[in-house]
PDB file of C-alpha atoms in Angstrom:
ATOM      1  CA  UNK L   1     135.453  87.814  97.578  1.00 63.00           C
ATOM      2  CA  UNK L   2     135.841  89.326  93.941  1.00 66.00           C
ATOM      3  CA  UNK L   3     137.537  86.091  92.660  1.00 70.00           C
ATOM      4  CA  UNK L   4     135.387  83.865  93.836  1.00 71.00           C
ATOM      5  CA  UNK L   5     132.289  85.804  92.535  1.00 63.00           C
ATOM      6  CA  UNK L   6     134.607  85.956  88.890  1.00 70.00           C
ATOM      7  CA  UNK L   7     135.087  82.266  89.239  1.00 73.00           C
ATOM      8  CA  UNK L   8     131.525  81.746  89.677  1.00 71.00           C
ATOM      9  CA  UNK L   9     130.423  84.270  87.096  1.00 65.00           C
ATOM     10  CA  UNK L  10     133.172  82.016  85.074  1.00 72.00           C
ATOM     11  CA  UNK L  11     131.380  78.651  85.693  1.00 73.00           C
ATOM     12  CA  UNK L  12     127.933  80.431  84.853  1.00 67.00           C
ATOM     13  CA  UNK L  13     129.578  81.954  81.432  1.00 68.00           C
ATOM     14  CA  UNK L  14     128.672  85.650  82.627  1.00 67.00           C
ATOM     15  CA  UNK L  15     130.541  88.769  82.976  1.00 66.00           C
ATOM     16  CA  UNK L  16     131.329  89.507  86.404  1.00 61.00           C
ATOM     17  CA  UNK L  17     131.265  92.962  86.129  1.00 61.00           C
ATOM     18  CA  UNK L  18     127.057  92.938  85.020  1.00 54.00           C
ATOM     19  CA  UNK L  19     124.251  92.032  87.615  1.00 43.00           C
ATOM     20  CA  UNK L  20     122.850  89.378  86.552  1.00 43.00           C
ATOM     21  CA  UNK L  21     119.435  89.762  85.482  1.00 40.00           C
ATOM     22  CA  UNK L  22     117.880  88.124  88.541  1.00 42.00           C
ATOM     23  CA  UNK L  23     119.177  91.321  90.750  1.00 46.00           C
ATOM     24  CA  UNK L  24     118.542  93.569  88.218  1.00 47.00           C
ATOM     25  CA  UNK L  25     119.022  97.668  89.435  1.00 47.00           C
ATOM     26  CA  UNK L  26     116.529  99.297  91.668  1.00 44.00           C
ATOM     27  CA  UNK L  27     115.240 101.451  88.741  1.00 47.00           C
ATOM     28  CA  UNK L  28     114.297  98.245  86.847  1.00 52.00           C
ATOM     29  CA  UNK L  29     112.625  96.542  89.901  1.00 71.00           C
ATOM     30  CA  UNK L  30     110.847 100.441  90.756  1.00 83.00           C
ATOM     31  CA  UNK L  31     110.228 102.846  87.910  1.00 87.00           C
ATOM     32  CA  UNK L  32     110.159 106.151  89.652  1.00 90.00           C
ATOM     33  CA  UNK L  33     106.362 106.843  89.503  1.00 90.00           C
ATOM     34  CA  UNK L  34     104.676 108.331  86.673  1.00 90.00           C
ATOM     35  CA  UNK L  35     101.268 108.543  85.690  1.00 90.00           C
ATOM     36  CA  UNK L  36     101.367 107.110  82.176  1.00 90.00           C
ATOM     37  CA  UNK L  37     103.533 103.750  84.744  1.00 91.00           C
ATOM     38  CA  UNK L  38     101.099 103.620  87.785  1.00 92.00           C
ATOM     39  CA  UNK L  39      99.682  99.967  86.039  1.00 90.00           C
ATOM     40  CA  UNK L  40     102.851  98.944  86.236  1.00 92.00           C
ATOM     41  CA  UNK L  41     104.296 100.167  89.574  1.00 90.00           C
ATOM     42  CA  UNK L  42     100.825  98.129  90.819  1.00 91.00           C
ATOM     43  CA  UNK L  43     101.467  95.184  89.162  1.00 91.00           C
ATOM     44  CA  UNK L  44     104.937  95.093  90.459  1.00 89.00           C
ATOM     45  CA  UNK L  45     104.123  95.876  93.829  1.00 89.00           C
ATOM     46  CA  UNK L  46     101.559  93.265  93.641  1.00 87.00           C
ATOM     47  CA  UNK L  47     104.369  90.226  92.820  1.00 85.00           C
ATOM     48  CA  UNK L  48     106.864  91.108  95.128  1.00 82.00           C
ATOM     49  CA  UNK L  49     107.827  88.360  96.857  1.00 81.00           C
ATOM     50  CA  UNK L  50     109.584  87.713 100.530  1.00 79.00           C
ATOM     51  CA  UNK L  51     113.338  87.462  98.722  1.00 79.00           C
ATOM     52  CA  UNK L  52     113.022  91.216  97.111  1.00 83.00           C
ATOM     53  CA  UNK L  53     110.284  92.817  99.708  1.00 85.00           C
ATOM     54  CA  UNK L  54     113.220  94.696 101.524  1.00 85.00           C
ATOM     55  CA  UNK L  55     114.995  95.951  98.515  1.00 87.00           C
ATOM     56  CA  UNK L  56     111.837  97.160  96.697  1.00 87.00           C
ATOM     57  CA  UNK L  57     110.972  99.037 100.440  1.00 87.00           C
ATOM     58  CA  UNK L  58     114.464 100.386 100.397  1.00 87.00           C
ATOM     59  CA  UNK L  59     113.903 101.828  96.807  1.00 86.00           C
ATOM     60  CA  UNK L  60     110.382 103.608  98.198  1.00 84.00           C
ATOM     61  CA  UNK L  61     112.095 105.242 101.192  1.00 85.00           C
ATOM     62  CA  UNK L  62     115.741 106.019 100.159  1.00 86.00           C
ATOM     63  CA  UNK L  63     116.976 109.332  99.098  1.00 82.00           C
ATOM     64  CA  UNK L  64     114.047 111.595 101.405  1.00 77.00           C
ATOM     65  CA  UNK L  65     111.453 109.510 100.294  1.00 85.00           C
ATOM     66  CA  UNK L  66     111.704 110.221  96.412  1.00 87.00           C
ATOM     67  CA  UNK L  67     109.318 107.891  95.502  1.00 89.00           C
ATOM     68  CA  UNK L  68     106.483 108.228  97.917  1.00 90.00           C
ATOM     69  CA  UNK L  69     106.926 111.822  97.256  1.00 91.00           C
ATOM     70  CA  UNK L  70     106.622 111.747  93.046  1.00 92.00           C
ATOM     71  CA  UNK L  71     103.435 109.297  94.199  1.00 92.00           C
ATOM     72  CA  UNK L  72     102.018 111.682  96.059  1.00 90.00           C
ATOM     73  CA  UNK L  73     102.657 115.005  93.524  1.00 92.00           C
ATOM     74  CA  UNK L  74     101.473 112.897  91.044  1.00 91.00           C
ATOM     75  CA  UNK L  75      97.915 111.762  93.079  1.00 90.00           C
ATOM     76  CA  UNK L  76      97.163 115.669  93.739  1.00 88.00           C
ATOM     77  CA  UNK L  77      97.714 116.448  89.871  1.00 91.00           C
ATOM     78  CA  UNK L  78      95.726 113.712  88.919  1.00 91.00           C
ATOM     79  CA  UNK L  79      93.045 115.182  91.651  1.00 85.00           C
ATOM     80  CA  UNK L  80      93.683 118.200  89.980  1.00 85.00           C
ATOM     81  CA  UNK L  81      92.214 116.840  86.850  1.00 86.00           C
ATOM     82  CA  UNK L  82      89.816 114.740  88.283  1.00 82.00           C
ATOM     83  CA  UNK L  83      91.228 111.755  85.951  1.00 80.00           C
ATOM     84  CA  UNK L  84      89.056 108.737  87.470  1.00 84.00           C
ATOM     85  CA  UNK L  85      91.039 106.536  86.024  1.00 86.00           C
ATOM     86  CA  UNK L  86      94.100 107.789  87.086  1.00 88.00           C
ATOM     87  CA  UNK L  87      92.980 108.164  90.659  1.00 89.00           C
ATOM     88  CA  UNK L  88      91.623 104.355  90.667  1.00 88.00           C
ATOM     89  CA  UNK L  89      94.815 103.450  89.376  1.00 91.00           C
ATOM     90  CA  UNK L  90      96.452 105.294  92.501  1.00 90.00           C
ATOM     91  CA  UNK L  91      94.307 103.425  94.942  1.00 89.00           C
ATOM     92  CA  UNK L  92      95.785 100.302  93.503  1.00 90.00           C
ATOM     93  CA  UNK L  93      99.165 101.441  94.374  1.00 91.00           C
ATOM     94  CA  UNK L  94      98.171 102.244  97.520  1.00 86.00           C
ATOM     95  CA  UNK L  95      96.245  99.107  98.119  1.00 89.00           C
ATOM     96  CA  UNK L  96      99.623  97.272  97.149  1.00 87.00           C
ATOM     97  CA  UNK L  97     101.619  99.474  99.223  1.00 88.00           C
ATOM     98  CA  UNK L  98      99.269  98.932 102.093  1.00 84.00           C
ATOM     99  CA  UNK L  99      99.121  95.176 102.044  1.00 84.00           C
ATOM    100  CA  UNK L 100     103.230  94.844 102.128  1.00 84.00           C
ATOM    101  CA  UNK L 101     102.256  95.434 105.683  1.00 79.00           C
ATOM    102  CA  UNK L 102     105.965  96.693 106.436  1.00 84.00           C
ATOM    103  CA  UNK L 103     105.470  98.797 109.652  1.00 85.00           C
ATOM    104  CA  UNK L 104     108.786 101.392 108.394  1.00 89.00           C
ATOM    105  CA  UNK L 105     106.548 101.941 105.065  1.00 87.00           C
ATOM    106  CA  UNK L 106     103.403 102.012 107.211  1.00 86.00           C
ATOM    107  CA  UNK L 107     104.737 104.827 109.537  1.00 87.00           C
ATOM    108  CA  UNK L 108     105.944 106.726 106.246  1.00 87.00           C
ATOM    109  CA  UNK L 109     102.842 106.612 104.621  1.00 86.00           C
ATOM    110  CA  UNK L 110     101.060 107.862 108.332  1.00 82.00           C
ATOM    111  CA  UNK L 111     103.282 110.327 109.011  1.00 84.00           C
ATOM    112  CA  UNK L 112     102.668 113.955 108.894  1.00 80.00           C
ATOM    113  CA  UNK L 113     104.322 114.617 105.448  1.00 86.00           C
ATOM    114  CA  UNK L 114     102.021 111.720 103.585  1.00 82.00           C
ATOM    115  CA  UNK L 115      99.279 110.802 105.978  1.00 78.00           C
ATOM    116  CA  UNK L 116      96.545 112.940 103.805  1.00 80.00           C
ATOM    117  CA  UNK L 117      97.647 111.922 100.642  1.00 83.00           C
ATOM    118  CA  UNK L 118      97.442 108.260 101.852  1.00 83.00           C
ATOM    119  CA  UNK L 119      93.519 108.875 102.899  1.00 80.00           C
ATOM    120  CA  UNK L 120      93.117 110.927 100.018  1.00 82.00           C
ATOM    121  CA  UNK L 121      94.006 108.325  97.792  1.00 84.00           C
ATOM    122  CA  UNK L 122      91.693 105.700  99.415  1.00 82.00           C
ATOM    123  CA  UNK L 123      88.634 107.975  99.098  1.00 82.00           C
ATOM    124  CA  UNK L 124      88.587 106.530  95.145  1.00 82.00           C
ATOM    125  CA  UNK L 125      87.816 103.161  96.083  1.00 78.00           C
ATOM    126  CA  UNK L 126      85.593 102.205  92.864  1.00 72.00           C
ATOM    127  CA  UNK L 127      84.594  99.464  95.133  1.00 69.00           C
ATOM    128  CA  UNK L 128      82.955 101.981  97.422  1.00 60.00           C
ATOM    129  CA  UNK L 129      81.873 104.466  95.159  1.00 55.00           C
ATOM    130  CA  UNK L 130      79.831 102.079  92.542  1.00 48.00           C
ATOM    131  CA  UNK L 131      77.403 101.275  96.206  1.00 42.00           C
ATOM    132  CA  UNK L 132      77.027 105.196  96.333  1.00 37.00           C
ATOM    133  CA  UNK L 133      78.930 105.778  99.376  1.00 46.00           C
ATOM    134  CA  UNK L 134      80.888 109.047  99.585  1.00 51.00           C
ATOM    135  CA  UNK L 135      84.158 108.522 101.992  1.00 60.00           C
ATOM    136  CA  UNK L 136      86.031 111.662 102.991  1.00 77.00           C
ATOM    137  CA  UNK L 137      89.102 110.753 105.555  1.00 67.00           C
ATOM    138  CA  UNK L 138      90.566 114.245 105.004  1.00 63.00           C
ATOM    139  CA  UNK L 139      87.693 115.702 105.631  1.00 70.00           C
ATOM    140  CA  UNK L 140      87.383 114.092 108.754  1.00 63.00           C
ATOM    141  CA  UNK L 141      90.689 114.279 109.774  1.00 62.00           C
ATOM    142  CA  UNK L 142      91.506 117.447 108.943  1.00 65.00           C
ATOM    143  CA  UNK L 143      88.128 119.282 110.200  1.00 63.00           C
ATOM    144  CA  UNK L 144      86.347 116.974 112.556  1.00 59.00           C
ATOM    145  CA  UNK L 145      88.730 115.271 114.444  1.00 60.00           C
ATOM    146  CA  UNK L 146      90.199 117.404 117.363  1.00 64.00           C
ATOM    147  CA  UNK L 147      93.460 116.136 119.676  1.00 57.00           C
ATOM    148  CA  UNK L 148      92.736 117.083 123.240  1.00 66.00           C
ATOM    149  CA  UNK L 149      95.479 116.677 125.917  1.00 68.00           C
ATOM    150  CA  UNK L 150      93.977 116.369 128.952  1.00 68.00           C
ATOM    151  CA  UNK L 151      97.509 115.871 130.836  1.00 72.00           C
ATOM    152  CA  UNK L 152      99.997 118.167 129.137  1.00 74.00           C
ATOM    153  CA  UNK L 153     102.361 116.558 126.647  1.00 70.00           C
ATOM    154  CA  UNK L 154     106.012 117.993 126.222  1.00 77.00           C
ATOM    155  CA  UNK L 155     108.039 115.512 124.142  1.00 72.00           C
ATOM    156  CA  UNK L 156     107.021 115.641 120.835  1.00 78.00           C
ATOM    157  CA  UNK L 157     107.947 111.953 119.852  1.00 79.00           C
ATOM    158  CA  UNK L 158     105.268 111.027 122.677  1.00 73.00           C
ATOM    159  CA  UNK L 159     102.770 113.354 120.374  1.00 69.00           C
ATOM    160  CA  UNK L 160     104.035 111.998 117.101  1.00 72.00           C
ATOM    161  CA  UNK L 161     103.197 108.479 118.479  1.00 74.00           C
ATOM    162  CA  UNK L 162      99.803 108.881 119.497  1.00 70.00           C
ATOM    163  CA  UNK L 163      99.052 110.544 115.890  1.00 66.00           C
ATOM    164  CA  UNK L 164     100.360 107.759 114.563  1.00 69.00           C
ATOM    165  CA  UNK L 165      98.371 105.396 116.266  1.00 69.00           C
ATOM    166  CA  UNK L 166      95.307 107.065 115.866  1.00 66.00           C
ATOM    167  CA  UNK L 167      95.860 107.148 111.946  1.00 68.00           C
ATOM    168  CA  UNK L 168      96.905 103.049 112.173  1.00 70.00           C
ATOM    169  CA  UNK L 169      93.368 102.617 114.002  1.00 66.00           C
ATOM    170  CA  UNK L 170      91.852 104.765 111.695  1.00 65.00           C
ATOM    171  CA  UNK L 171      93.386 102.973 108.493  1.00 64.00           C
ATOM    172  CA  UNK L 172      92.516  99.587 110.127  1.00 72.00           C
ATOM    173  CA  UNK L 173      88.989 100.067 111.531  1.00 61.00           C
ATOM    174  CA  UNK L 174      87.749 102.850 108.639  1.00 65.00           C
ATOM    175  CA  UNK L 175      89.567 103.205 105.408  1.00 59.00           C
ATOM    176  CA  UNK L 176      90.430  99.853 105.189  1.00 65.00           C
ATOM    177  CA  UNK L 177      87.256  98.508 106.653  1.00 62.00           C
ATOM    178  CA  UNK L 178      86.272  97.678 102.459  1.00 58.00           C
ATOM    179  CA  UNK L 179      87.901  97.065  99.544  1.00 51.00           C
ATOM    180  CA  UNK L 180      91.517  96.157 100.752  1.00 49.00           C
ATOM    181  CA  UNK L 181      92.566  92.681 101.489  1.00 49.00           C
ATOM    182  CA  UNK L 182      93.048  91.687 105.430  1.00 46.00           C
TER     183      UNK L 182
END
């Protein structure tokens, strides 16, 4: 396999030991998140297309979830700040994460490590908030919405599951009810 990729790399005049520049490396494709890059980390989310769709998922979920954790330390500083700018420019990466419709990323981003952060972030829908409507999913899922088991449930995956469809219903029929694209 090595000499035919040289002899290609030969034909094409490149060096066989460089990716070539379609390929690129993962750090290129996905800049670990930062908040002065969030623009960018949008607008690349927003061109991916089917060919590099897996890889760029890969990047988000590999090593514990690196980047979807840096996103989400990064949304509660910029909360912390209360940069509006910032935090729109969050719900843009969220609204391109969310429309890659990739049901691994989607049960990341619901899960109970990132599930607030994810409705956190969509609460600063400019869309939204220019018609003066206030949106608080943590609120509501943190203090108003109650699990009740009215057959007792042992195996925690069963659990998980439910939660998780819950929060997909609740991202589908709620959060994303304005402002995202179907």
């Amino acid at each position: 396999a090595q000499e035919t990729w040289e002899i290609i790399c030969s034909i094409q005049g490149k060096d066989p030991d460089e990716l070539s520049a379609e390929e690129g490396s993962d750090e290129e494709m996905l800049p670990m998140p930062k908040q002065d890059n969030l623009t960018e980390i949008f607008e690349e989310l927003q061109s991916v297309d089917q060919s590099r769709r897996n890889k760029v998922i890969e990047r988000m979920l590999e090593n514990d979830q690196a980047f979807l954790f840096k996103l989400k330390e990064i949304f509660e500083a910029l909360e912390g700040i209360v940069s509006e700018d910032g935090l729109h420019k969050m719900f843009l990466v969220f609204k391109a994460l969310l429309n890659i419709s990739d049901m691994r990323l989607l049960e990341t981003l619901l899960s109970d490590k990132y599930y607030l952060t994810t409705f956190g972030v969509l609460e600063y829908n400019n869309e939204i908030s220019t018609k003066h409507i206030e949106t608080k999913h943590r609120k509501f899922l943190k203090e108003t919405l109650k699990f009740k088991q009215f057959i007792p449930l042992e195996n925690e995956e069963v659990i998980a599951k439910i939660h998780l469809n819950y929060r997909l219903s609740y991202l589908k029929d709620t959060a994303l009810a304005t402002g995202l694209d179907e």
